[in-house]
Short mmCIF file of C-alpha atoms in Angstrom, two decimals:
data_model
loop_
_atom_site.label_atom_id
_atom_site.label_comp_id
_atom_site.label_asym_id
_atom_site.label_seq_id
_atom_site.Cartn_x
_atom_site.Cartn_y
_atom_site.Cartn_z
CA UNK A 1 -22.30 5.12 11.42
CA UNK A 2 -18.77 6.15 12.39
CA UNK A 3 -16.09 3.76 11.15
CA UNK A 4 -12.42 3.92 12.14
CA UNK A 5 -10.21 2.43 9.44
CA UNK A 6 -6.75 1.19 10.34
CA UNK A 7 -4.27 0.07 7.73
CA UNK A 8 -0.66 -0.97 7.34
CA UNK A 9 0.22 -1.60 10.97
CA UNK A 10 3.57 -2.95 9.73
CA UNK A 11 4.40 -4.73 12.97
CA UNK A 12 4.10 -1.61 15.13
CA UNK A 13 1.92 -2.34 18.18
CA UNK A 14 2.93 0.98 19.78
CA UNK A 15 1.42 2.96 16.90
CA UNK A 16 -1.70 0.77 17.11
CA UNK A 17 -2.06 1.57 20.80
CA UNK A 18 -1.60 5.30 20.13
CA UNK A 19 -4.25 5.31 17.40
CA UNK A 20 -6.71 3.36 19.54
CA UNK A 21 -6.17 5.77 22.44
CA UNK A 22 -7.00 8.67 20.11
CA UNK A 23 -10.23 7.23 18.66
CA UNK A 24 -13.40 9.20 19.34
CA UNK A 25 -15.67 7.42 21.85
CA UNK A 26 -18.52 7.50 19.32
CA UNK A 27 -16.75 5.07 16.96
CA UNK A 28 -19.26 2.38 15.93
CA UNK A 29 -17.02 0.05 13.94
CA UNK A 30 -13.31 -0.62 13.66
CA UNK A 31 -11.85 -2.15 10.48
CA UNK A 32 -8.26 -2.97 9.51
CA UNK A 33 -7.11 -3.00 5.88
CA UNK A 34 -4.18 -5.36 6.31
CA UNK A 35 -0.40 -5.47 6.25
CA UNK A 36 -0.32 -6.33 9.93
CA UNK A 37 2.72 -8.47 10.73
CA UNK A 38 5.55 -7.14 8.56
CA UNK A 39 7.80 -5.05 10.76
CA UNK A 40 9.78 -5.02 13.97
CA UNK A 41 7.17 -6.61 16.27
CA UNK A 42 5.08 -8.96 14.12
CA UNK A 43 3.66 -11.07 16.97
CA UNK A 44 2.72 -8.13 19.14
CA UNK A 45 0.97 -6.34 16.28
CA UNK A 46 -1.06 -9.48 15.52
CA UNK A 47 -1.91 -9.99 19.19
CA UNK A 48 -3.07 -6.37 19.57
CA UNK A 49 -5.25 -6.56 16.49
CA UNK A 50 -6.68 -9.95 17.46
CA UNK A 51 -7.82 -8.49 20.80
CA UNK A 52 -9.90 -5.91 18.92
CA UNK A 53 -12.02 -8.62 17.28
CA UNK A 54 -12.67 -6.45 14.23
CA UNK A 55 -12.88 -7.37 10.53
CA UNK A 56 -9.49 -7.45 8.81
CA UNK A 57 -8.83 -7.34 5.07
CA UNK A 58 -5.92 -9.31 3.60
CA UNK A 59 -2.92 -7.19 2.64
CA UNK A 60 -0.12 -8.23 0.32
CA UNK A 61 2.31 -8.73 3.20
CA UNK A 62 -0.27 -10.76 5.15
CA UNK A 63 -0.61 -13.12 2.18
CA UNK A 64 3.16 -13.28 1.80
CA UNK A 65 3.49 -14.24 5.47
CA UNK A 66 1.31 -17.25 4.64
CA UNK A 67 2.52 -18.11 1.12
CA UNK A 68 6.12 -16.91 1.13
CA UNK A 69 7.59 -13.63 -0.04
CA UNK A 70 7.71 -13.51 -3.87
CA UNK A 71 11.31 -12.31 -4.20
CA UNK A 72 11.89 -14.47 -7.25
CA UNK A 73 8.85 -12.99 -8.96
CA UNK A 74 10.53 -9.60 -8.82
CA UNK A 75 7.89 -8.04 -6.58
CA UNK A 76 10.32 -7.26 -3.76
CA UNK A 77 14.08 -7.07 -3.53
CA UNK A 78 16.38 -9.27 -1.43
CA UNK A 79 16.29 -6.96 1.61
CA UNK A 80 12.49 -6.95 1.81
CA UNK A 81 12.43 -10.67 1.09
CA UNK A 82 14.75 -11.28 4.06
CA UNK A 83 12.66 -8.99 6.25
CA UNK A 84 9.49 -10.85 5.25
CA UNK A 85 11.07 -14.23 5.93
CA UNK A 86 12.24 -13.07 9.37
CA UNK A 87 8.78 -11.76 10.28
CA UNK A 88 7.09 -14.92 9.05
CA UNK A 89 9.47 -17.03 11.14
CA UNK A 90 8.42 -15.10 14.25
CA UNK A 91 4.71 -15.85 13.84
CA UNK A 92 3.19 -18.65 15.86
CA UNK A 93 0.56 -21.06 14.55
CA UNK A 94 -2.23 -19.04 16.21
CA UNK A 95 -0.94 -15.89 14.49
CA UNK A 96 -0.96 -17.62 11.10
CA UNK A 97 -4.47 -18.96 11.71
CA UNK A 98 -5.58 -15.40 12.47
CA UNK A 99 -4.04 -14.15 9.19
CA UNK A 100 -5.78 -16.95 7.27
CA UNK A 101 -9.10 -15.56 8.50
CA UNK A 102 -8.63 -12.20 6.77
CA UNK A 103 -11.07 -11.48 3.94
CA UNK A 104 -10.14 -10.31 0.42
CA UNK A 105 -12.58 -7.40 0.59
CA UNK A 106 -15.15 -6.16 3.05
CA UNK A 107 -18.51 -4.55 2.35
CA UNK A 108 -20.04 -2.21 4.91
CA UNK A 109 -23.44 -0.55 4.91
CA UNK A 110 -22.79 3.04 5.96
CA UNK A 111 -26.29 4.33 6.65
CA UNK A 112 -27.59 3.26 3.25
CA UNK A 113 -24.37 3.65 1.28
CA UNK A 114 -22.47 0.49 0.42
CA UNK A 115 -18.72 0.81 0.91
CA UNK A 116 -16.22 -1.67 -0.46
CA UNK A 117 -13.02 -1.81 1.59
CA UNK A 118 -9.83 -3.42 0.31
CA UNK A 119 -6.04 -3.38 0.39
CA UNK A 120 -4.49 -2.54 -2.97
CA UNK A 121 -7.51 -2.59 -5.25
CA UNK A 122 -10.85 -4.40 -5.38
CA UNK A 123 -9.24 -6.87 -7.81
CA UNK A 124 -6.11 -7.74 -5.84
CA UNK A 125 -4.50 -6.93 -2.52
CA UNK A 126 -1.17 -6.52 -4.30
CA UNK A 127 -2.36 -4.25 -7.12
CA UNK A 128 -1.18 -0.67 -6.78
CA UNK A 129 -3.53 2.21 -7.55
CA UNK A 130 -1.23 5.00 -8.66
CA UNK A 131 -2.19 8.68 -9.08
CA UNK A 132 -2.28 8.31 -12.86
CA UNK A 133 -4.78 5.41 -12.84
CA UNK A 134 -7.29 5.63 -15.67
CA UNK A 135 -10.94 5.88 -14.82
CA UNK A 136 -12.00 4.57 -18.22
CA UNK A 137 -12.61 1.18 -16.58
CA UNK A 138 -14.14 1.67 -13.14
CA UNK A 139 -12.19 0.03 -10.37
CA UNK A 140 -14.73 0.83 -7.69
CA UNK A 141 -18.42 1.52 -7.74
CA UNK A 142 -20.46 2.88 -4.85
CA UNK A 143 -24.18 2.19 -4.67
CA UNK A 144 -26.35 4.75 -2.92
#
């Protein structure tokens, strides 16, 4: 099975169109790993992705579009908070309904291998996995 994984569209429908135009014709499945509507063209990015009718995983910005940007929690600064609020204000009710349909994780069977897809980490879409992450406690397991 050939899977094309998109992630972090960040409100850029032009980049989405370019990537889609460059996909091999033998692609069996398309998946998006979130962070769709934060950026210069939030509506258009959502509309383009919705037309693809593919599974989408919730990203931290997608959740913040629905729940509010956590500026007071110290997760983002005032500039990003303002950007998030502007993008959220641009989304229509259909766009928000589409975002609400995103899943926390997605499991795919890749010819007998189970793959777990997520944004951030399997535990949380807002958890960062940095290069120095410890493998003493497995974050991800793959079953073959």
